Amino acid sequence: MSAGIDLENVCCDFGTFRAVDNANVSIKPGEFFSFLGPSGCGKTTILRMVSGFIEPTAGAIKIGGKDVKGTRPNQRPTALIFQNLALFPLMPIWENISFGLEVRGVDKATRRKKAEDLLKLVDLPGAADKMVSQLSGGQKQRVAIARALAVEPSVMLLDEPLSALDLKLRQHMRAELRAIQKRTGVTFIYITHDQGEALAMSDRVGVMSQGRIQQIAAPRDIYDNPVNGFVASFVGENNIFEGDVGPVADGMASLTGPHGAFRARITPEAQGKALKLYVRPEHTRLSKTAAPENSVEMEVTEVAFEGAFISVHGLAAGGKRLQAEVKNDGVTQAPGVGEKVFATFDAARALLLPDANVRG
Amino acid sequence: MEDLIRRYGTGLTAVFCLLVAFWILVLVILPNFAMFEQSFRPYLPVVEIGGPKDVYGFANYGKIFANPVETTWFGIPVTIPIHINTFLLTVFYSALVTLMTLIFAYPLAYFLAKIASPRSIPTLLLLLFIPMWVSEALRAFAWYIILTFNGPLNALLKALGVIDQGIRWQNGVFTSYDAIVIVLTYCYVLFMLFPIYTAITSLDTNQIEAAEDLGSPWWRTHWRVVIPHAKPGIASGCVMVFMLSAGSLLVPTVVGSTKANWFPQTIYTWFNDALDWNTGAAYSMIFLLVCIFFVILTMRLFKVKLSDIAK
Ligand SMILES: Nc1ncnc2c1ncn2[C@@H]1O[C@H](COP(=O)(O)OP(=O)(O)OP(=O)(O)O)[C@@H](O)[C@H]1O
Ligand SMILES: [Mg+2]
């Protein structure tokens, strides 16, 4: 029932502005795939091209292996959930959900039955005869999902559907969406600018910046092995060091800069480019004495209690900001403000990365 | 009220209230009431006004049932009082004008609201408005010229080879009311356009796209999503065009054929030619009440509430 989606060298121009630049991605049937990126990077544009509201300027989009060029949105096996949901406020809930079936000429009794079944699926029984305005944000959300599922699409396209909800509800709906996806086996393409959401829900994530797909990988890989500085920074915090890269040996290289010499991992793709060293705060340890390798002295400027961990900010020589996380395990002591400590990290946890892959 | 006083002070609030009261009482209620009162009194020579013959009665209203004539409605012969005949035809053709303006205005309003690029909207609206700056009388005369036997419309059609004989538009091709319907449609189409345009503009474009995404063909999207949303605008446009058309005196007088009588012309004849203001007032009252009744009935039929129209 579910279908795969292939984007092959897809570009989209608005006048002289290139909103999507040479996108290549192959999404497998039944996969939960997320596009993650900052505002204006072209996520919605990709979704609108897949659903058929915009034709790509160049390249091909294939749904289930078939090129859909020229196919109108009402002929495509996709269902789009809009960022603002776009429910029909003048129809009762059950007609909203069964609108797609009404279009297909299904009789009223069957439609009603199907709508009620779907309302059960999204855990909203008994809402059939209510109006849209009588529902809460989360309930509207579920109706939108039910309405999209009613047409039994091969692909569900979701455009930041949870962005309007409060944190608690958002977390609940994440799990709910994931469960619905598993139950129905439909391919989900999910758009978000919230990296936590993308990492928690998806089978794979495509990170975008300025119209370009930077990296496509499983959430864990995105976080642990980002391909460039943009991806590393977008999905989490980093301590970043600049410097000159030395010779490569065994996938490791040295970086020498104003804060000393460090050793870190380097990928074959990154070699030969201008690189910086990225290491995550949770991989940065604090100690009173310097370690033999990858150690920088800093003065603690701020200690923020975050619950599960304590975030320690400091300044190294030359005003460089550094950040470390100390586990709140009852054993480790966080340093006080004004103390001088050494920030240390493992070479295996640090990465030498180029900047974002952009035009020009 | 208290809010007004707090904001503008007692003096200014009193002025506001007096102005509104003046408008409603002196400019709306008083003249209508005077007409209402007049309509029940007989038409008498000046010296007898206030005399023993000046008593209230329904005689003026009864006059509409006088003078039965034989005529045909779309081929069916009927015998009907002449003024009632005019009345019914006026209501019928006003409804037709309303329908015609709706047919023209809805697609145009949809185009302006959802398809035209936002940059071209001011220009397009201006182009639509310019004809409104010319007085209705001039526009009616312009159409009179366009529709005359040796006028530009016939010349154009002949030049294009559509017809070889000129058409007597004013006498009517389908009915003797053709010219009136055409010109009224032209004159009042914008009164239909703007309420619908405003209504459609407020529709979220995503809803139209959502319908299409769910597989809906364009006509169903209009039927189920756009039209229900635009219904209050359509209703207020219809009420306006219907009332304006039914009440138009100028257009039927200028472009109407001798066989096409419009009810306001009948009322005008009572006032102006017969100088019988009392019967004229009675006819006006009947016309007003029946038109309001017709509008309310239609609104009921299409399930539109009065409050929707006021929006
Ligand atoms: N119809 C259009 N005409 C011109 N430019 C457009 C159009 N639609 C989008 N753009 C531009 O294309 C770029 C990408 O837009 P898009 O809506 O895909 O962003 P997005 O990633 O969905 O952002 P957000 O997270 O804010 O929704 C933006 O810079 C936007 O200004
Ligand atoms: Mg978007």
XYZ file of C-alpha atoms and ligand atoms in Angstrom:
703
model
C 0.000 0.000 0.000
C 2.748 2.417 0.908
C 5.032 3.740 -1.777
C 8.597 4.982 -1.946
C 9.521 8.467 -3.073
C 12.534 9.380 -5.152
C 13.732 12.895 -5.720
C 16.256 12.988 -8.533
C 18.222 16.237 -8.943
C 15.126 18.223 -8.006
C 15.443 22.004 -8.183
C 12.848 24.664 -7.570
C 13.275 28.313 -8.535
C 11.059 31.241 -7.587
C 12.146 33.796 -10.143
C 15.879 34.085 -9.692
C 15.767 32.648 -6.185
C 16.589 28.971 -5.887
C 14.500 27.555 -3.031
C 15.521 23.925 -3.502
C 18.850 23.079 -5.044
C 19.542 19.697 -6.552
C 17.797 17.504 -4.003
C 18.492 13.798 -4.227
C 16.857 11.429 -1.823
C 15.348 7.987 -1.978
C 12.702 7.343 0.653
C 11.751 3.722 1.170
C 8.166 2.465 1.361
C 6.930 2.515 4.946
C 9.756 4.704 6.137
C 9.364 7.595 8.562
C 11.535 10.219 6.945
C 12.037 13.730 8.308
C 13.316 16.860 6.684
C 14.952 19.029 9.291
C 16.177 22.557 8.764
C 15.867 26.176 9.813
C 13.054 28.434 8.662
C 13.139 29.244 4.961
C 15.461 26.417 3.942
C 12.965 24.954 1.472
C 11.255 22.186 3.431
C 7.711 23.227 2.609
C 8.716 23.705 -1.002
C 9.876 20.083 -1.191
C 6.613 18.893 0.317
C 4.549 21.009 -2.053
C 6.459 19.582 -4.993
C 5.797 16.035 -3.836
C 2.089 16.730 -3.327
C 1.896 18.436 -6.716
C 1.143 22.072 -5.873
C 4.457 23.190 -7.384
C 6.215 21.623 -10.357
C 9.981 21.302 -9.943
C 11.999 23.595 -12.195
C 14.315 20.690 -12.921
C 14.669 17.055 -11.963
C 12.158 14.285 -11.431
C 9.931 13.174 -8.578
C 8.923 9.533 -8.530
C 6.203 8.099 -6.341
C 6.222 4.308 -6.237
C 8.738 4.378 -9.082
C 6.430 6.378 -11.381
C 7.390 9.871 -12.529
C 4.540 12.149 -11.424
C 5.405 15.109 -13.629
C 2.235 16.873 -14.698
C -0.014 14.914 -12.319
C -2.386 17.237 -10.408
C -2.489 17.035 -6.590
C -5.948 15.452 -6.737
C -4.530 12.583 -8.782
C -1.511 11.821 -6.589
C -1.513 9.085 -3.961
C -0.262 11.522 -1.345
C -2.040 13.213 1.528
C -0.704 16.458 2.908
C -1.234 17.654 6.452
C -0.882 21.407 6.379
C 1.060 23.403 8.912
C -2.198 25.096 9.980
C -4.149 21.836 9.428
C -6.673 23.510 7.062
C -9.665 21.590 8.394
C -13.006 22.619 6.907
C -14.662 24.674 9.647
C -18.135 24.541 8.098
C -18.344 20.738 8.053
C -18.808 18.522 11.080
C -15.828 16.377 12.006
C -17.099 13.241 10.316
C -17.619 15.060 7.010
C -14.152 16.541 7.311
C -12.691 13.083 7.687
C -14.778 11.515 4.956
C -14.406 14.366 2.464
C -11.869 12.391 0.462
C -14.330 9.479 0.279
C -17.192 11.771 -0.705
C -15.026 12.868 -3.606
C -14.613 9.246 -4.591
C -18.359 8.705 -4.642
C -18.617 6.517 -1.524
C -22.164 6.390 -0.121
C -23.048 8.220 3.063
C -23.468 5.244 5.403
C -20.090 3.785 4.463
C -18.472 7.194 4.834
C -19.907 7.685 8.265
C -18.749 4.227 9.335
C -15.249 4.834 8.008
C -15.064 8.218 9.723
C -16.000 6.649 13.032
C -13.428 3.891 12.592
C -10.744 6.466 11.888
C -11.776 8.539 14.888
C -11.210 5.431 16.992
C -7.815 4.941 15.384
C -6.730 8.443 16.344
C -8.230 7.985 19.804
C -11.026 10.492 19.458
C -14.254 8.452 19.542
C -17.538 10.318 19.851
C -16.355 13.484 18.144
C -18.049 12.706 14.820
C -20.808 15.294 15.061
C -18.836 18.065 16.672
C -17.682 21.083 14.728
C -14.014 21.922 14.238
C -14.246 24.978 16.500
C -15.311 22.778 19.409
C -12.055 20.821 19.447
C -8.774 21.548 21.187
C -5.509 21.948 19.294
C -4.432 18.363 19.832
C -7.838 17.031 18.853
C -7.827 19.062 15.638
C -4.431 17.586 14.986
C -5.836 14.086 15.182
C -8.770 14.950 12.956
C -6.324 16.235 10.347
C -4.438 12.954 10.546
C -7.664 10.966 10.274
C -8.779 13.040 7.290
C -5.505 12.325 5.529
C -5.611 8.624 6.391
C -9.178 8.282 5.119
C -8.097 8.403 1.490
C -5.630 5.577 2.197
C -2.668 7.455 0.796
C 0.558 5.697 -0.101
C 2.481 8.613 1.316
C 1.624 10.999 4.132
C 3.250 14.405 4.015
C 3.284 16.339 7.273
C 4.313 19.988 7.384
C 5.343 20.870 10.937
C 2.049 19.537 12.249
C 2.986 19.842 15.912
C 4.476 23.299 15.899
C 1.305 24.947 17.191
C 0.975 22.668 20.214
C 2.373 23.114 23.690
C 5.336 21.054 24.811
C 3.461 18.320 26.719
C 0.959 17.749 23.949
C 3.701 17.845 21.357
C 5.548 15.039 23.102
C 2.364 13.031 23.404
C 1.480 13.554 19.728
C 4.987 12.556 18.652
C 4.497 9.136 20.167
C 0.974 8.983 18.777
C 2.091 9.834 15.242
C 4.854 7.304 15.387
C 2.394 4.647 16.574
C -0.081 5.473 13.815
C 2.695 5.263 11.263
C 3.731 1.841 12.552
C 0.129 0.622 12.609
C -0.709 1.767 9.088
C 2.684 1.176 7.498
C 2.262 4.284 5.342
C 5.360 6.181 4.235
C 5.621 9.370 6.291
C 7.525 12.424 5.181
C 7.696 14.707 8.124
C 8.895 18.284 8.189
C 10.145 20.070 11.232
C 12.617 22.639 12.409
C 12.734 21.016 15.844
C 15.758 18.732 15.923
C 14.533 16.834 18.993
C 11.354 15.937 17.171
C 13.171 14.775 14.048
C 15.710 12.700 15.968
C 13.131 11.097 18.240
C 10.596 10.081 15.608
C 12.346 9.291 12.376
C 13.893 6.286 10.734
C 16.045 8.685 8.762
C 16.540 12.412 8.752
C 17.509 14.759 5.932
C 19.078 17.953 7.235
C 18.657 20.979 4.986
C 20.198 24.401 4.769
C 19.526 27.103 2.191
C 17.812 24.779 -0.233
C 20.430 22.058 -0.071
C 20.202 18.708 1.598
C 23.308 18.538 3.776
C 23.077 15.027 5.092
C 20.731 12.077 5.012
C 21.217 9.509 7.758
C 19.680 7.765 10.734
C 19.114 10.090 13.725
C 22.002 8.615 15.686
C 24.389 9.083 12.779
C 23.238 12.630 12.248
C 24.046 13.419 15.836
C 27.238 11.418 16.233
C 28.701 11.716 12.749
C 27.542 14.983 11.194
C 29.119 15.631 7.800
C 29.636 19.327 8.299
C 29.569 22.127 10.805
C 26.019 23.155 9.912
C 24.593 19.732 10.706
C 26.664 19.448 13.865
C 25.447 22.820 15.094
C 21.823 22.397 14.044
C 21.233 19.137 15.890
C 23.069 20.079 19.085
C 25.570 22.261 20.928
C 29.300 22.264 20.140
C 32.605 23.607 21.302
C 34.363 24.744 18.157
C 38.106 25.254 17.645
C 39.780 26.761 14.624
C 43.264 25.953 13.357
C 45.401 24.302 10.722
C 44.940 20.627 10.015
C 48.017 18.403 10.107
C 48.645 15.095 8.295
C 46.014 12.362 8.477
C 46.757 8.949 9.962
C 44.250 6.167 10.790
C 41.294 8.505 10.294
C 42.712 10.949 12.811
C 44.368 14.292 12.269
C 45.743 17.088 14.369
C 44.526 20.666 14.475
C 46.851 23.404 15.646
C 45.444 26.781 16.518
C 45.503 29.578 19.079
C 44.212 27.243 21.820
C 46.845 24.601 21.283
C 47.117 21.367 19.377
C 44.255 18.861 19.317
C 43.642 15.473 17.828
C 40.293 14.491 16.333
C 38.601 12.199 13.855
C 38.509 13.134 10.199
C 36.501 11.553 7.371
C 37.929 11.004 3.905
C 35.321 13.436 2.450
C 36.475 16.238 4.736
C 40.138 15.983 3.799
C 41.642 18.875 1.916
C 38.962 21.394 2.949
C 39.053 24.230 5.487
C 38.110 22.451 8.712
C 37.152 23.226 12.287
C 37.061 20.965 15.311
C 33.638 20.209 16.803
C 33.050 18.499 20.126
C 29.784 18.259 22.056
C 29.467 19.680 25.581
C 28.373 16.321 26.971
C 31.663 14.869 25.699
C 33.643 17.637 27.341
C 34.856 16.775 30.842
C 36.113 19.184 33.453
C 39.130 18.545 35.677
C 41.423 20.470 38.006
C 44.555 19.362 36.180
C 45.405 19.271 32.517
C 45.116 15.981 30.651
C 47.934 14.874 28.337
C 45.863 15.579 25.222
C 42.944 17.785 24.034
C 42.827 19.950 27.114
C 42.048 23.675 27.331
C 42.120 25.847 30.396
C 39.041 28.015 31.004
C 37.577 30.241 33.650
C 34.037 29.313 34.688
C 31.618 32.177 34.049
C 28.247 30.552 34.564
C 26.870 27.385 36.111
C 23.331 26.567 35.055
C 21.369 23.816 36.745
C 19.324 21.967 34.130
C 17.954 19.106 36.210
C 19.511 15.966 34.816
C 22.790 17.750 34.211
C 24.604 20.929 35.089
C 25.697 23.151 32.259
C 29.021 24.892 32.842
C 30.006 27.827 30.653
C 33.458 29.306 30.610
C 35.912 31.501 28.767
C 39.255 30.198 27.489
C 42.161 32.347 26.361
C 41.250 34.996 23.792
C 37.635 35.134 24.976
C 36.665 31.774 23.470
C 33.390 30.495 24.893
C 33.328 26.846 25.936
C 30.595 24.713 27.395
C 30.600 21.440 29.315
C 27.940 19.313 30.891
C 28.392 17.727 34.283
C 26.084 14.843 35.100
C 23.928 15.429 38.145
C 24.731 11.943 39.497
C 25.421 13.019 43.050
C 29.097 12.138 42.777
C 30.575 14.563 40.269
C 31.194 18.037 41.621
C 30.462 21.033 39.408
C 33.043 23.813 39.652
C 32.060 27.211 41.011
C 31.977 30.477 39.086
C 35.431 32.050 38.788
C 37.268 28.751 39.199
C 39.907 27.823 36.652
C 39.424 24.331 35.248
C 40.579 22.270 32.295
C 38.084 21.231 29.619
C 39.114 17.911 28.116
C 37.656 15.651 25.447
C 38.473 12.321 23.818
C 39.949 12.499 20.348
C 37.444 9.843 19.239
C 34.570 12.109 20.259
C 35.799 15.159 18.370
C 35.328 15.720 14.652
C 37.085 17.841 12.074
C 34.356 19.242 9.815
C 33.999 21.686 6.929
C 31.333 24.441 6.932
C 27.896 23.953 5.388
C 27.547 22.873 1.811
C 26.222 26.015 0.163
C 26.244 27.625 -3.238
C 28.821 30.144 -4.360
C -22.895 53.447 26.470
C -20.816 53.869 29.624
C -17.838 52.943 27.560
C -18.651 55.729 25.107
C -19.064 58.290 27.873
C -15.777 57.269 29.422
C -14.012 57.565 26.127
C -15.521 60.703 24.617
C -17.103 62.543 27.557
C -20.777 63.314 28.118
C -21.013 66.154 25.597
C -19.634 64.328 22.606
C -21.566 61.170 23.462
C -24.785 63.174 23.543
C -23.967 64.605 20.130
C -23.339 61.112 18.746
C -26.589 59.794 20.133
C -28.599 62.757 18.909
C -27.140 62.462 15.421
C -27.969 58.775 15.237
C -31.448 59.425 16.608
C -31.939 62.219 14.081
C -30.872 59.998 11.251
C -33.120 57.117 12.230
C -36.136 59.175 13.270
C -36.181 62.093 10.868
C -34.539 60.591 7.817
C -35.797 57.015 7.971
C -38.837 56.484 10.169
C -40.666 59.765 9.626
C -40.850 59.756 5.797
C -41.737 56.092 5.716
C -44.365 56.566 8.356
C -45.790 59.551 6.484
C -46.049 57.416 3.377
C -47.565 54.575 5.348
C -50.194 56.928 6.784
C -50.941 58.557 3.423
C -51.438 55.200 1.769
C -54.618 54.540 3.753
C -56.264 57.859 2.898
C -58.200 58.538 -0.269
C -56.956 60.862 -2.984
C -59.065 64.015 -2.578
C -59.123 67.555 -3.921
C -57.232 69.873 -1.565
C -60.397 71.433 -0.103
C -61.757 68.073 0.983
C -58.600 66.952 2.826
C -59.485 66.607 6.469
C -63.173 66.679 5.514
C -65.771 63.967 6.077
C -64.563 61.889 3.081
C -60.974 61.751 4.431
C -61.195 58.439 6.256
C -58.748 55.562 6.516
C -59.350 52.531 4.320
C -57.752 49.935 2.084
C -59.160 51.299 -1.152
C -55.744 52.350 -2.449
C -54.353 48.893 -1.873
C -57.317 47.387 -3.671
C -56.492 49.237 -6.865
C -53.686 46.823 -7.636
C -56.317 44.132 -8.277
C -58.145 46.219 -10.884
C -57.907 46.000 -14.694
C -57.397 42.324 -15.493
C -55.600 41.787 -18.794
C -54.913 38.742 -20.883
C -51.276 38.065 -21.378
C -48.908 35.145 -21.755
C -46.128 34.051 -19.482
C -43.574 32.111 -21.475
C -46.282 30.905 -23.834
C -48.902 30.146 -21.149
C -51.936 32.414 -21.454
C -53.051 34.013 -18.170
C -55.566 36.613 -17.129
C -54.211 38.823 -14.407
C -54.619 42.382 -13.084
C -52.243 44.530 -15.071
C -50.318 45.963 -12.131
C -49.894 42.588 -10.482
C -48.563 41.346 -13.787
C -46.005 44.165 -13.865
C -45.192 43.486 -10.251
C -44.555 39.775 -10.746
C -42.502 40.366 -13.872
C -40.420 42.961 -12.024
C -39.704 40.507 -9.215
C -38.975 37.728 -11.698
C -36.611 39.752 -13.853
C -34.921 41.284 -10.824
C -34.262 37.745 -9.626
C -32.890 36.985 -13.090
C -30.616 40.041 -12.907
C -29.449 38.828 -9.491
C -28.672 35.422 -10.937
C -26.827 36.928 -13.912
C -24.697 39.199 -11.728
C -23.932 36.195 -9.530
C -22.825 34.163 -12.538
C -20.497 36.954 -13.660
C -19.312 38.064 -10.256
C -18.485 34.751 -8.584
C -15.743 33.594 -10.981
C -14.348 37.119 -11.170
C -14.348 37.444 -7.393
C -12.628 34.078 -7.063
C -10.048 35.088 -9.630
C -9.329 38.376 -7.873
C -9.219 36.813 -4.426
C -7.237 33.644 -5.086
C -5.649 33.524 -8.526
C -4.565 37.019 -9.610
C -1.117 37.971 -8.372
C -1.344 40.312 -5.375
C 0.640 42.968 -7.214
C -1.956 43.345 -9.973
C -4.953 43.571 -7.601
C -4.951 47.369 -7.105
C -4.869 47.939 -10.871
C -7.640 45.431 -11.493
C -9.845 46.896 -8.778
C -9.276 50.364 -10.173
C -10.290 49.213 -13.651
C -13.462 47.751 -12.190
C -14.207 50.922 -10.258
C -13.735 53.481 -13.023
C -17.152 52.799 -14.627
C -18.712 53.429 -11.206
C -17.494 57.011 -11.313
C -19.837 57.718 -14.216
C -23.415 58.410 -13.176
C -25.960 55.663 -13.602
C -27.973 57.851 -15.961
C -25.025 58.279 -18.305
C -24.286 54.582 -18.236
C -27.900 53.783 -19.040
C -27.829 56.186 -21.985
C -24.549 54.728 -23.171
C -26.219 51.332 -23.254
C -29.196 52.833 -25.021
C -26.823 53.885 -27.769
C -24.996 50.574 -27.795
C -28.254 48.683 -28.174
C -29.974 50.857 -30.800
C -30.761 49.344 -34.178
C -27.972 51.251 -35.928
C -25.732 51.125 -32.863
C -22.251 49.761 -32.335
C -23.313 46.336 -31.048
C -25.198 45.455 -34.220
C -22.405 46.960 -36.323
C -19.841 44.831 -34.533
C -21.866 41.639 -34.842
C -22.450 42.326 -38.520
C -18.779 43.051 -39.122
C -17.883 39.770 -37.422
C -20.410 38.005 -39.600
C -22.398 36.678 -36.616
C -25.628 38.210 -37.949
C -26.588 39.693 -41.303
C -29.717 41.526 -40.128
C -29.604 44.022 -37.275
C -31.299 42.897 -34.056
C -33.875 45.121 -32.359
C -32.408 44.669 -28.889
C -34.709 47.120 -27.218
C -37.768 45.220 -28.360
C -36.135 42.119 -27.059
C -34.835 38.967 -28.590
C -36.064 36.534 -25.978
C -38.470 38.745 -24.036
C -39.252 42.419 -24.107
C -37.199 42.764 -20.905
C -33.852 41.823 -22.497
C -32.431 45.329 -22.574
C -33.457 46.033 -18.987
C -31.901 42.795 -17.758
C -28.659 43.432 -19.656
C -28.240 46.995 -18.431
C -29.254 46.276 -14.844
C -26.790 43.390 -14.792
C -24.090 45.743 -16.010
C -24.995 48.473 -13.536
C -25.150 46.315 -10.432
C -22.582 43.579 -11.033
C -20.070 45.295 -8.759
C -22.540 45.259 -5.878
C -22.368 41.504 -6.224
C -18.640 41.352 -6.834
C -17.338 43.116 -3.759
C -19.136 41.248 -0.986
C -18.180 37.942 -2.612
C -14.616 39.102 -3.184
C -14.304 40.098 0.466
C -15.766 36.794 1.589
C -13.458 34.688 -0.578
C -10.399 36.709 0.413
C -10.962 35.641 4.000
C -10.897 31.958 3.021
C -7.630 30.239 3.891
C -6.032 29.131 0.601
C -4.809 26.014 2.371
C -8.410 24.831 2.618
C -8.764 24.962 -1.145
C -5.499 23.096 -1.514
C -6.475 20.603 1.173
C -9.641 19.780 -0.750
C -7.689 19.324 -3.949
C -5.098 17.232 -2.153
C -7.873 14.919 -0.944
C -8.768 14.303 -4.572
C -11.507 16.840 -5.058
C -12.131 18.093 -8.613
C -12.384 21.892 -8.948
C -16.164 22.047 -9.035
C -16.541 20.044 -5.847
C -13.982 22.225 -4.088
C -16.128 25.220 -4.982
C -19.353 23.520 -4.036
C -18.199 22.179 -0.674
C -15.518 24.617 0.455
C -15.497 27.966 -1.343
C -19.227 28.615 -1.795
C -20.219 27.653 1.771
C -17.542 30.012 3.027
C -18.605 32.792 0.664
C -22.326 32.303 1.349
C -22.767 35.400 3.544
C -21.075 37.496 0.851
C -23.181 35.911 -1.872
C -26.319 36.527 0.182
C -25.586 40.173 0.851
C -24.663 40.693 -2.807
C -27.917 39.062 -3.874
C -30.044 41.137 -1.504
C -28.384 44.325 -2.669
C -28.623 43.598 -6.382
C -32.182 42.359 -6.083
C -33.374 45.397 -4.160
C -31.504 47.837 -6.385
C -32.788 46.212 -9.572
C -36.370 45.917 -8.410
C -36.272 49.533 -7.269
C -34.619 50.917 -10.372
C -36.615 53.560 -12.181
C -33.986 55.086 -14.385
C -32.719 52.045 -16.287
C -36.152 50.713 -17.341
C -37.189 54.217 -18.347
C -34.142 54.760 -20.520
C -33.612 51.369 -22.141
C -36.919 49.555 -21.636
C -39.156 48.793 -24.591
C -42.699 50.120 -24.619
C -43.938 46.646 -23.751
C -41.651 46.240 -20.746
C -43.118 47.792 -17.629
C -41.161 47.926 -14.416
C -43.085 48.325 -11.165
C -41.306 51.509 -10.003
C -42.500 53.040 -13.281
C -46.054 52.196 -12.295
C -45.523 53.825 -8.898
C -43.967 56.810 -10.622
C -46.995 57.128 -12.846
C -49.282 57.295 -9.804
C -47.161 59.985 -8.229
C -46.272 62.027 -11.257
C -48.934 61.607 -13.924
C -52.036 60.798 -11.874
C -50.812 63.005 -9.018
C -52.426 60.426 -6.753
C -49.790 60.256 -4.048
C -51.969 58.133 -1.821
C -52.219 55.242 -4.261
C -48.529 55.710 -5.111
C -47.752 55.364 -1.428
C -49.906 52.253 -1.156
C -48.120 50.666 -4.136
C -44.737 51.555 -2.653
C -45.707 49.898 0.609
C -46.856 46.742 -1.137
C -43.670 46.666 -3.170
C -41.423 47.212 -0.174
C -43.141 44.588 1.951
C -43.317 41.933 -0.744
C -39.679 42.451 -1.710
C -38.574 42.157 1.903
C -40.716 39.057 2.264
C -39.195 37.605 -0.904
C -35.689 38.289 0.363
C -36.404 36.701 3.750
C -37.975 33.696 2.078
C -34.959 33.231 -0.167
C -32.621 33.577 2.777
C -34.570 30.904 4.635
C -34.379 28.687 1.601
C -30.593 29.003 1.458
C -30.198 28.925 5.242
C -28.553 32.331 5.508
C -28.989 34.317 8.709
C -29.498 38.063 8.785
C -26.432 38.430 10.976
C -24.305 36.772 8.253
C -25.288 39.473 5.804
C -24.530 42.287 8.212
C -20.924 41.103 8.438
N 5.717 31.279 -3.837
C 6.927 31.714 -3.550
N 7.487 32.745 -4.232
C 8.724 33.189 -3.947
N 9.516 32.678 -3.002
C 9.033 31.658 -2.276
C 7.718 31.121 -2.509
N 7.510 30.115 -1.638
C 8.636 30.034 -0.901
N 9.547 30.949 -1.272
C 10.908 31.123 -0.702
O 11.536 29.882 -0.729
C 12.273 29.650 0.447
C 11.882 28.351 1.071
O 10.552 28.429 1.498
P 9.834 27.257 2.264
O 8.419 27.671 2.484
O 10.073 25.985 1.561
O 10.614 27.280 3.651
P 10.473 26.300 4.883
O 11.723 25.531 4.971
O 9.215 25.538 4.809
O 10.430 27.346 6.077
P 9.511 27.354 7.384
O 10.163 26.472 8.375
O 9.575 28.793 7.813
O 8.138 26.937 7.000
C 12.018 30.852 1.351
O 13.145 31.671 1.326
C 10.832 31.539 0.721
O 10.974 32.929 0.853
Mg 7.316 25.658 5.883
